[in-house]
XYZ file of C-alpha atoms in Angstrom:
704
model
C 11.787 113.349 208.058
C 10.381 114.850 211.223
C 8.294 111.810 211.870
C 11.432 109.486 211.569
C 13.146 111.907 214.036
C 10.281 111.478 216.359
C 10.057 107.746 216.166
C 13.964 107.649 216.802
C 13.541 109.775 219.925
C 10.713 107.725 220.858
C 12.439 104.444 220.673
C 16.125 105.697 221.781
C 16.728 102.673 224.257
C 15.446 99.918 221.845
C 17.616 101.401 218.979
C 20.600 101.478 221.447
C 20.138 98.036 222.653
C 19.656 96.713 218.946
C 22.756 98.654 217.892
C 24.903 96.697 220.447
C 23.247 93.285 219.767
C 23.945 93.717 215.938
C 27.689 94.029 216.831
C 27.583 90.135 217.711
C 26.697 88.904 214.322
C 28.916 91.825 212.783
C 32.001 90.395 214.691
C 31.415 86.810 213.713
C 31.092 88.131 209.939
C 34.276 89.971 210.364
C 36.293 87.006 211.579
C 34.780 84.949 208.901
C 35.867 87.274 206.311
C 38.943 85.883 204.366
C 41.692 88.424 203.679
C 43.496 88.220 200.449
C 47.155 89.446 200.561
C 48.031 88.936 196.878
C 47.107 91.791 195.025
C 47.972 90.207 191.605
C 44.879 88.125 192.026
C 42.791 91.137 191.399
C 43.801 91.284 187.482
C 41.091 90.550 185.068
C 40.449 86.550 185.072
C 40.477 86.710 181.209
C 44.014 87.829 180.429
C 46.555 85.083 179.432
C 48.889 85.365 182.439
C 45.739 84.788 184.800
C 44.621 81.835 182.612
C 48.258 80.625 182.586
C 47.993 80.474 186.548
C 44.791 78.391 186.560
C 46.125 76.062 184.055
C 49.169 75.557 186.274
C 47.122 74.393 189.039
C 44.803 72.280 187.194
C 47.402 70.647 184.989
C 50.374 70.393 187.150
C 48.917 70.653 190.589
C 51.334 73.648 191.189
C 49.943 76.945 192.167
C 53.072 78.662 193.595
C 56.843 78.016 194.130
C 59.484 79.408 196.269
C 63.261 79.162 195.822
C 65.386 78.286 199.103
C 68.977 79.567 198.994
C 71.241 77.443 201.291
C 74.700 78.424 202.269
C 77.613 76.187 203.517
C 75.761 73.113 203.843
C 77.129 69.451 202.869
C 75.505 67.791 200.129
C 74.181 65.276 202.392
C 72.542 67.586 205.117
C 71.023 69.487 202.073
C 69.439 66.334 200.660
C 68.253 65.317 204.124
C 66.634 68.792 204.719
C 64.890 68.753 201.200
C 63.336 65.478 202.253
C 61.799 66.991 205.645
C 60.727 70.017 203.415
C 58.972 67.650 201.065
C 57.117 65.911 204.100
C 55.510 69.345 204.864
C 51.801 69.460 204.490
C 50.935 71.610 201.370
C 54.496 71.102 199.858
C 53.996 69.344 196.569
C 57.621 68.825 195.885
C 61.172 70.269 196.596
C 63.724 69.859 193.676
C 67.558 69.861 193.915
C 70.139 68.427 191.666
C 69.648 64.983 193.505
C 65.968 64.954 192.033
C 67.850 64.348 188.709
C 71.260 62.630 189.560
C 72.570 60.589 192.339
C 74.673 62.469 195.022
C 77.536 59.971 194.291
C 78.245 61.537 191.085
C 80.860 64.353 191.613
C 79.789 68.061 191.098
C 82.525 68.489 188.556
C 80.945 65.805 186.452
C 77.201 67.388 186.615
C 76.040 68.796 182.994
C 76.610 72.481 182.915
C 73.105 72.945 182.500
C 72.320 71.517 186.009
C 75.221 73.224 187.729
C 74.297 76.899 186.516
C 70.721 76.173 187.931
C 71.492 74.657 191.206
C 74.885 75.756 192.256
C 77.184 78.601 193.019
C 80.660 77.047 193.956
C 82.214 80.677 194.224
C 79.903 81.407 197.323
C 79.407 77.640 198.330
C 75.542 78.047 198.043
C 72.922 76.078 196.305
C 69.137 76.677 195.277
C 66.192 74.398 195.728
C 62.772 74.957 194.151
C 59.860 74.306 196.421
C 56.594 73.802 194.658
C 53.158 74.246 196.249
C 49.834 72.520 195.122
C 47.803 75.705 195.976
C 47.996 79.311 194.694
C 50.644 81.908 195.843
C 48.234 83.513 198.482
C 46.290 80.447 199.449
C 45.960 80.069 203.291
C 47.647 76.616 202.822
C 50.343 77.896 200.824
C 51.151 80.491 203.640
C 50.922 77.884 206.438
C 53.459 75.690 204.387
C 55.949 78.458 204.313
C 55.583 79.006 208.055
C 56.392 75.342 208.641
C 59.250 75.464 206.192
C 60.812 78.223 207.938
C 60.847 76.068 211.051
C 62.654 73.143 209.394
C 65.134 74.887 207.331
C 68.560 75.672 208.833
C 69.738 79.157 209.942
C 72.026 78.891 206.592
C 68.894 78.693 204.268
C 66.617 81.558 202.974
C 62.977 81.043 201.724
C 62.314 83.732 199.015
C 59.610 84.111 196.381
C 56.275 85.813 196.217
C 54.319 83.333 198.491
C 57.170 84.252 201.315
C 56.558 87.897 200.650
C 52.685 87.414 200.904
C 53.437 85.452 204.245
C 55.245 88.496 205.609
C 52.814 90.934 204.395
C 50.077 89.038 206.127
C 51.954 88.897 209.512
C 52.756 92.567 209.259
C 49.350 93.829 208.185
C 47.592 91.717 211.028
C 49.968 93.041 213.562
C 49.451 96.600 212.506
C 46.061 96.914 211.614
C 44.399 97.180 215.132
C 47.197 99.932 215.971
C 46.131 101.974 212.934
C 42.468 102.063 214.376
C 44.059 103.064 217.726
C 46.172 105.800 216.424
C 43.308 107.127 214.227
C 40.779 107.058 217.374
C 43.491 108.791 219.522
C 44.289 111.741 217.080
C 40.418 112.013 216.290
C 39.539 112.524 220.104
C 42.397 115.299 220.391
C 40.876 117.051 217.292
C 37.172 116.906 218.418
C 38.146 117.733 222.014
C 39.593 120.759 220.904
C 36.792 121.731 218.274
C 33.968 120.519 220.294
C 32.272 122.078 223.424
C 32.219 118.659 225.572
C 34.764 116.186 226.355
C 32.448 113.168 226.267
C 30.493 114.095 223.039
C 33.564 113.143 220.743
C 33.836 109.648 222.401
C 30.038 109.075 221.396
C 30.935 110.065 218.042
C 33.820 107.486 217.973
C 31.468 104.879 219.447
C 28.721 105.233 216.975
C 31.102 105.493 214.185
C 32.989 102.485 215.593
C 29.620 100.489 215.574
C 29.197 101.588 211.871
C 32.535 100.363 211.214
C 31.895 97.049 212.637
C 28.777 96.426 210.803
C 30.498 97.413 207.497
C 33.506 95.015 207.991
C 31.144 92.320 209.310
C 28.927 92.550 206.140
C 32.074 92.054 203.969
C 31.453 88.213 204.695
C 29.036 88.547 201.835
C 31.739 89.243 199.408
C 33.711 86.174 200.746
C 36.942 87.957 200.961
C 38.458 91.344 200.944
C 41.984 92.408 200.218
C 44.614 93.540 202.837
C 44.666 96.900 201.592
C 40.678 97.325 201.969
C 40.948 95.700 205.452
C 43.735 97.960 206.740
C 42.123 101.163 205.264
C 38.423 100.611 205.829
C 38.174 101.615 209.497
C 40.562 104.637 209.136
C 38.933 105.880 205.853
C 35.357 105.582 207.157
C 36.257 107.338 210.520
C 37.565 110.077 208.433
C 34.837 110.508 205.891
C 31.760 109.919 208.054
C 32.899 112.170 211.195
C 31.247 115.134 209.489
C 27.891 113.695 209.791
C 28.014 113.306 213.739
C 29.602 116.837 213.847
C 26.542 118.312 211.876
C 24.015 116.260 214.132
C 25.486 117.840 217.181
C 25.756 121.369 215.932
C 22.162 121.055 214.671
C 20.916 119.632 218.042
C 22.413 122.510 219.883
C 20.729 124.949 217.579
C 17.399 123.351 217.968
C 17.789 123.466 221.653
C 17.598 127.228 221.718
C 14.528 127.037 219.469
C 13.007 124.414 221.699
C 14.459 125.152 225.439
C 13.854 122.516 227.824
C 12.705 119.942 225.346
C 15.687 118.001 224.260
C 13.586 115.228 222.828
C 12.001 117.585 220.367
C 15.067 119.543 219.599
C 16.888 116.020 218.760
C 13.990 114.965 216.528
C 14.231 118.325 214.484
C 18.004 117.899 214.479
C 17.676 114.295 212.998
C 15.434 115.722 210.205
C 17.935 118.489 209.315
C 20.872 115.959 209.541
C 19.152 113.586 207.133
C 18.216 116.167 204.530
C 21.728 117.678 204.732
C 23.962 114.488 205.174
C 22.218 112.410 202.738
C 23.048 115.003 200.115
C 26.607 115.319 201.262
C 27.181 111.602 201.498
C 25.915 110.769 198.008
C 29.120 112.717 196.448
C 31.376 110.533 198.768
C 29.371 107.485 197.850
C 29.890 108.460 194.211
C 33.641 108.841 194.627
C 34.088 105.148 195.965
C 31.567 103.711 193.364
C 33.817 105.194 190.709
C 36.487 102.878 191.881
C 34.303 99.947 191.010
C 34.858 100.879 187.070
C 38.468 99.805 187.419
C 39.394 96.487 185.502
C 41.828 95.803 188.199
C 39.402 94.592 190.636
C 40.950 95.755 193.905
C 39.170 99.030 193.006
C 36.062 97.315 192.961
C 36.922 95.660 196.428
C 37.901 99.015 198.205
C 34.807 100.950 196.426
C 32.147 98.528 197.297
C 33.380 98.234 200.957
C 34.021 102.211 201.461
C 30.452 103.061 199.749
C 28.907 100.629 202.095
C 30.880 102.165 205.169
C 29.485 105.895 204.129
C 25.759 104.145 204.119
C 26.388 102.589 207.645
C 27.920 105.834 208.743
C 24.704 107.718 207.703
C 22.378 105.401 209.316
C 24.313 105.317 212.622
C 24.512 108.904 212.684
C 20.861 109.534 212.578
C 19.888 106.162 214.921
C 22.654 105.143 217.327
C 24.086 108.683 217.891
C 21.046 110.537 218.785
C 20.185 107.638 221.259
C 23.355 107.861 222.888
C 23.342 111.608 223.353
C 19.830 111.655 224.745
C 20.502 108.600 227.004
C 23.656 110.026 228.547
C 22.468 113.643 228.352
C 23.364 114.308 232.003
C 26.910 113.101 231.674
C 27.273 115.170 228.579
C 26.181 118.391 230.585
C 28.747 117.717 233.026
C 31.684 117.653 230.701
C 30.680 120.817 228.569
C 33.601 123.347 228.356
C 34.788 126.314 226.182
C 35.590 125.416 222.542
C 39.462 125.463 222.206
C 39.663 126.000 218.679
C 40.155 129.324 217.671
C 37.286 130.997 215.636
C 38.798 132.052 212.418
C 35.686 133.036 210.508
C 36.852 136.325 210.868
C 39.259 136.078 208.038
C 36.164 136.041 205.902
C 36.083 139.830 205.015
C 39.852 139.910 204.517
C 39.870 136.986 202.034
C 37.066 138.336 200.188
C 38.573 141.942 200.060
C 41.825 140.516 198.728
C 40.520 137.703 196.507
C 42.609 138.831 193.770
C 45.592 137.530 195.557
C 44.201 134.213 195.611
C 43.027 134.096 192.091
C 46.838 135.193 190.851
C 47.972 132.239 193.343
C 45.635 129.928 191.787
C 46.879 130.675 188.223
C 50.656 130.650 189.233
C 50.515 127.388 191.191
C 48.355 125.514 188.635
C 50.871 125.014 186.086
C 53.713 123.536 188.265
C 50.878 121.579 190.188
C 49.668 119.987 186.882
C 53.367 119.484 185.625
C 54.028 117.366 188.994
C 50.696 115.763 188.896
C 51.480 114.125 185.325
C 55.295 113.659 186.238
C 54.797 111.721 189.629
C 56.701 108.496 189.632
C 55.005 105.324 190.608
C 56.315 101.920 191.618
C 54.683 98.488 191.149
C 57.144 96.069 192.907
C 55.489 95.907 196.236
C 57.712 93.279 197.470
C 60.798 95.858 197.372
C 59.069 98.384 199.676
C 58.542 96.154 202.579
C 60.928 96.417 205.682
C 64.457 95.093 204.743
C 64.373 92.962 207.791
C 61.620 90.745 207.014
C 62.655 87.067 206.199
C 61.384 87.163 202.672
C 63.415 90.469 201.974
C 66.320 89.039 203.388
C 65.899 85.822 201.198
C 65.376 87.807 198.072
C 68.410 89.844 198.625
C 70.456 86.556 199.045
C 68.915 85.197 195.904
C 69.898 88.227 194.054
C 73.429 88.599 195.416
C 74.560 84.652 195.053
C 72.526 83.878 192.016
C 72.038 87.058 190.254
C 68.287 86.282 190.065
C 65.552 88.739 190.375
C 62.199 87.457 188.669
C 61.356 84.083 187.765
C 59.105 83.392 184.650
C 57.095 80.296 183.897
C 56.381 79.148 180.312
C 53.442 76.689 179.331
C 53.828 74.898 176.096
C 51.610 72.265 174.269
C 53.168 68.842 175.052
C 53.252 68.262 171.156
C 56.132 70.504 170.997
C 59.092 68.396 170.058
C 62.121 67.882 172.341
C 64.404 69.439 169.672
C 62.095 72.551 169.164
C 61.979 73.190 172.891
C 65.742 73.088 172.959
C 66.054 75.484 170.101
C 63.560 77.559 171.713
C 65.464 77.558 174.948
C 68.676 78.649 173.247
C 66.861 81.405 171.643
C 65.544 82.638 175.037
C 69.177 82.368 176.586
C 70.194 85.005 174.321
C 67.695 87.474 175.675
C 69.331 90.200 177.739
C 69.115 89.528 181.575
C 68.238 85.709 181.203
C 70.200 83.654 183.448
C 68.974 80.069 182.803
C 66.085 78.312 181.326
C 64.958 75.060 183.479
C 62.969 72.217 181.869
C 63.451 68.547 181.218
C 64.450 68.869 177.531
C 66.646 71.946 178.366
C 68.475 70.335 181.425
C 69.000 66.834 179.753
C 69.875 68.306 176.395
C 68.046 65.112 174.890
C 71.081 62.861 175.902
C 69.300 61.169 178.955
C 65.885 59.344 178.330
C 63.100 60.615 180.221
C 62.024 57.109 181.172
C 65.243 56.902 183.387
C 64.283 60.084 185.379
C 62.198 59.840 188.631
C 58.658 59.942 187.805
C 58.165 62.884 190.448
C 60.570 65.006 188.662
C 58.807 64.440 185.132
C 55.232 64.910 186.275
C 56.270 68.520 187.734
C 57.666 69.647 184.512
C 55.419 67.781 181.879
C 52.115 65.752 181.537
C 50.122 64.488 178.492
C 48.992 68.131 177.670
C 51.605 70.564 178.592
C 55.311 71.210 179.188
C 56.617 73.402 181.672
C 59.724 75.615 181.744
C 60.980 78.137 184.452
C 63.149 80.996 182.958
C 65.320 82.669 185.715
C 66.040 86.580 185.069
C 68.518 88.679 186.508
C 66.141 91.711 186.355
C 63.861 92.789 189.177
C 60.048 92.556 188.878
C 58.209 95.669 187.521
C 61.371 97.294 186.103
C 61.361 98.625 182.506
C 64.216 96.088 181.545
C 62.164 92.790 183.006
C 58.932 94.111 180.968
C 60.888 94.567 177.863
C 62.340 90.934 178.322
C 58.943 89.510 179.051
C 57.918 90.978 175.719
C 60.857 89.495 173.837
C 60.319 86.115 175.557
C 56.707 85.981 174.826
C 57.434 86.469 171.083
C 60.173 83.786 170.891
C 57.840 81.233 172.607
C 54.650 82.317 170.160
C 56.837 81.663 167.335
C 57.450 78.068 168.169
C 53.862 77.531 169.896
C 51.305 79.851 169.207
C 49.127 78.758 172.435
C 52.268 78.977 174.549
C 51.939 81.167 177.631
C 54.454 83.155 179.501
C 53.370 83.443 183.250
C 54.639 84.626 186.519
C 54.981 87.531 189.011
C 56.851 89.727 186.417
C 54.411 88.975 183.500
C 51.462 89.642 185.657
C 53.039 92.755 186.741
C 53.570 93.970 183.473
C 49.859 93.468 182.839
C 49.024 95.199 185.940
C 51.124 98.371 184.596
C 49.093 98.300 181.378
C 45.908 97.687 182.957
C 46.019 100.176 185.837
C 47.432 102.841 183.229
C 43.869 102.697 181.520
C 42.041 102.421 184.939
C 43.552 105.847 185.979
C 42.104 107.500 183.286
C 38.641 105.685 183.467
C 38.223 106.467 187.417
C 39.380 110.077 186.970
C 36.804 110.450 184.000
C 33.886 108.586 185.878
C 34.726 110.147 189.362
C 34.605 113.987 187.951
C 31.649 113.008 185.622
C 29.446 111.555 188.251
C 30.058 114.153 190.832
C 29.781 116.975 188.429
C 26.257 115.592 187.519
C 25.337 115.406 191.274
C 26.300 118.937 191.654
C 24.259 119.919 188.722
C 21.281 118.060 190.128
C 21.985 119.809 193.750
C 22.240 123.109 192.684
C 20.374 123.182 189.340
C 23.229 125.037 187.772
C 25.620 124.807 184.920
C 28.385 126.968 186.140
C 28.679 125.650 189.679
C 29.674 122.249 188.835
C 32.745 123.439 186.650
C 33.916 125.845 189.428
C 33.298 123.268 192.336
C 35.127 120.484 190.667
C 37.798 122.817 189.266
C 38.661 123.982 192.689
C 38.780 120.578 194.196
C 40.832 119.196 191.310
C 43.314 121.971 191.785
C 43.729 120.612 195.446
C 44.231 117.208 194.037
C 46.907 118.056 191.694
C 48.909 120.114 194.311
C 48.554 116.920 196.675
C 49.501 114.364 193.923
C 52.211 116.925 192.264
C 53.994 117.311 195.476
C 55.931 113.741 195.038
C 57.504 114.913 191.861
C 59.257 117.697 193.189
C 60.205 115.909 196.552
C 61.598 112.754 194.669
C 58.963 110.608 196.328
C 57.968 107.468 194.392
C 54.286 106.307 195.129
C 52.621 102.788 194.833
C 50.666 102.572 191.646
C 47.315 102.323 193.426
C 47.794 105.699 194.858
C 47.789 107.376 191.642
C 44.471 105.981 190.789
C 42.473 106.048 194.049
C 43.561 109.282 196.078
C 42.184 111.677 193.279
C 38.864 110.020 193.578
C 38.823 109.577 197.387
C 39.787 113.323 197.734
C 37.299 114.473 195.288
C 34.320 112.396 196.873
C 35.376 113.274 200.546
C 36.287 116.876 200.194
C 34.041 118.425 197.542
C 31.553 118.469 200.460
C 33.554 121.300 201.702
C 32.808 123.511 198.831
C 29.300 122.175 198.554
C 28.685 123.446 202.274
C 30.127 126.948 201.585
C 28.184 127.117 198.198
C 24.841 126.534 199.976
C 25.726 129.220 202.561
C 26.467 131.739 199.619
C 23.457 130.673 197.792
C 21.337 131.355 200.750
C 22.658 134.834 201.150
C 22.111 135.598 197.596
C 18.613 134.257 197.736
C 17.892 136.524 200.835
C 18.919 139.642 198.737
C 22.464 140.337 199.833
C 25.119 141.642 197.375
C 27.743 139.311 196.058
C 30.344 140.468 198.467
C 28.257 140.258 201.793
C 26.794 137.042 200.666
C 30.315 135.360 199.958
C 31.386 136.702 203.524
C 28.359 135.494 205.480
C 28.625 132.249 203.456
C 32.282 131.875 204.694
C 31.577 133.053 208.301
C 28.911 130.520 208.656
C 31.000 127.443 207.012
C 34.654 128.121 207.504
C 34.574 126.544 211.202
C 32.733 123.526 210.020
C 35.207 122.951 206.973
C 38.174 123.339 209.610
C 36.666 120.699 211.927
C 35.939 118.476 209.020
C 39.419 118.689 207.502
C 41.326 118.473 210.639
C 39.268 115.082 211.606
C 40.074 113.567 208.278
C 43.604 114.613 208.549
C 43.757 113.042 212.217
C 42.217 109.850 211.202
C 44.787 109.300 208.490
C 47.984 111.194 209.278
C 49.157 109.159 212.316
C 48.640 105.735 210.310
C 50.635 107.392 207.585
C 53.614 107.987 209.890
C 53.185 104.550 211.656
C 52.861 101.928 208.829
C 55.691 99.770 207.742
C 53.770 98.771 204.742
C 54.439 101.500 202.286
C 51.215 101.112 200.360
C 49.254 101.806 203.398
C 51.617 104.500 204.474
C 51.811 106.216 201.315
C 47.721 106.050 200.796
C 47.310 107.555 204.416
C 49.653 110.103 204.096
C 48.155 111.254 200.695
C 44.845 111.318 202.244
C 45.912 113.371 205.328
C 47.933 116.054 203.107
C 44.803 116.148 200.743
C 42.347 116.921 203.192
C 44.423 119.793 204.529
C 45.065 121.127 200.920
C 41.492 120.818 200.010
C 40.405 122.553 203.410
C 42.724 125.686 202.490
C 42.000 125.811 198.951
C 38.033 125.842 199.494
C 38.402 128.579 202.193
C 40.753 130.670 199.996
C 40.065 129.972 196.497
C 36.229 129.056 196.243
C 35.127 132.601 197.611
C 37.474 134.067 195.125
C 36.013 132.222 192.456
C 32.625 133.448 193.695
C 33.708 137.025 193.593
C 34.812 136.653 189.816
C 32.025 134.521 188.444
C 29.076 135.608 190.686
C 27.223 137.334 187.633
C 27.484 134.021 185.861
C 26.554 131.983 188.570
C 23.415 133.638 189.542
C 22.327 133.736 185.958
C 23.167 130.062 185.387
C 21.671 128.897 188.509
C 18.337 128.226 190.140
C 17.713 129.661 193.626
C 20.271 132.416 193.768
C 18.201 135.436 192.693
C 15.893 136.698 195.342
C 12.280 137.249 195.184
C 11.239 140.698 194.496
C 9.838 141.300 197.864
C 13.045 140.040 199.546
C 14.908 142.447 197.155
C 12.784 145.412 198.351
C 13.340 144.302 202.049
C 17.028 144.262 201.694
C 16.861 147.712 199.908
C 14.959 149.141 202.825
C 17.148 147.895 205.410
C 20.166 149.326 203.600
C 18.271 152.602 203.654
C 17.553 152.437 207.178
C 21.311 151.481 208.022
């Protein structure tokens, strides 16, 4: 590795210039990468609800729909507005009761089936169905939503998942750059306090920033990434890779004492040391992110690949771009040197070790309520319901619920061979299901009394073709509730009893599948992340006992972090329960590995267990503090600022998790070493000193 270090030092200017030039294609890649704002598209493609969505697009040319609530407008104005809405590009059709009967027919004479679907005379409001040829989160659908909002009157409200996703896009695009700004500012504050130079933290952030841009730019290979990944990638990469820069700087300062006056040589050796240490450390972090790729819900794959890639770019930038910057701007750095402002708390090491039993007792006492909270924390799946209430889609959804008592809307696909009589019977059965408000379909609306040949072709083609019949089911229940999930199961059974190939699709059925799939994913990801990191620690320390101890300590911190919401009454987004444990384990087990390495060195040099643990703490506590606070700084501010609860919750959990892991490693891990030292040294390679080292230590103790 020393040869690589010498090569970097020799070509520092070229590396710096190339690093800057690479930002150009990376930026182009970043702006060319599509962002997906619909997380339901990450469900497995082979499940019935997702197959049904594809059939909708292929057979009916309809990928999404919205409902427009209109208040206090005359029928004539509504009809005029409907035609203007239909003229919008990427709008397939807008259905109202004038799509079925002429406006000249008095409302009193309308069939009850039609009135209950489209009209609410008590509130003087009506409902329009807007159909789109493209999928729920397609760019063209979102453009159509924006144009429709410009056309509809102030008395009209456009609801539905596409409207929610459009608002999510606008909110996310506005907030994401601010996330990065907040993370950078807070990281600068922490680094300025913990480092001995005001300028070095800026080079840290520039180097990491370049690595983030490389990472985001190469996402173009994937074609698109989720908005969750887009929002979290920069902040998370900053948090988990900051350690590498700190380690390089500290190693560089140590080597300057060994090679005074020769900074190039000192940096070459610092790079060599950093590669040896950081590569091992980064493997656990990468492993944690790779574990997310084992999720059936492929949002985990999306986040896992991007973040694993980000860690690799972070390591590369740390040993190439950052050393180049430090050497090129050496004079400016020297002028900004100052005393480290962060208090040195390594002096607590002796006290912690001497009172280890306190922390073991606390470990045992806290473990039970932590596990209870961890297993009883509530999660939610209704992502639309947690967005700010002043968004247009939130207001529209509230109007839909208040005036038409409608929550979710399901779609049923039936084989076209099913007779009208069977469809009407099935419709009547579905109407008896709790929470079903109405069912829309040609057969159900007309009741078999009006010949389909007399209906407008546009209306018929939107609801039937030579292969399928389409029905819409309006539910009073909200998406992701127990009531709607039970309702979906009942309706699905009814549909299958009439048509074995029939499908129930829509947001609520998809969300029901999401709940079932992610429940399995949680167990899979937890097992994979623990298993992989366990094996890495086995390999690193060649130990049977240390993997159990280190993973147990970090899992204890995870139990506390994820258990707190159960006691505070906080409901978390479902994705948090899956990814946070894996991220916290992969990102903070490094703290435990660092302290273990220092403890191992002491034991290997012949120190007794107590002295080895104390020295191990003294030489690692400060680094763990800086690392923990840096991760906290990168995520805490975003958690406080974000109006998107999924982003806010994830960042808050990561920030709190970094602090909890930091405290647990500093207090509990040394206590574990005190108790299990004998087992550790007898089941691990490299902890027992050679005979000559033991003799040297013995002689030193006699002389002392």
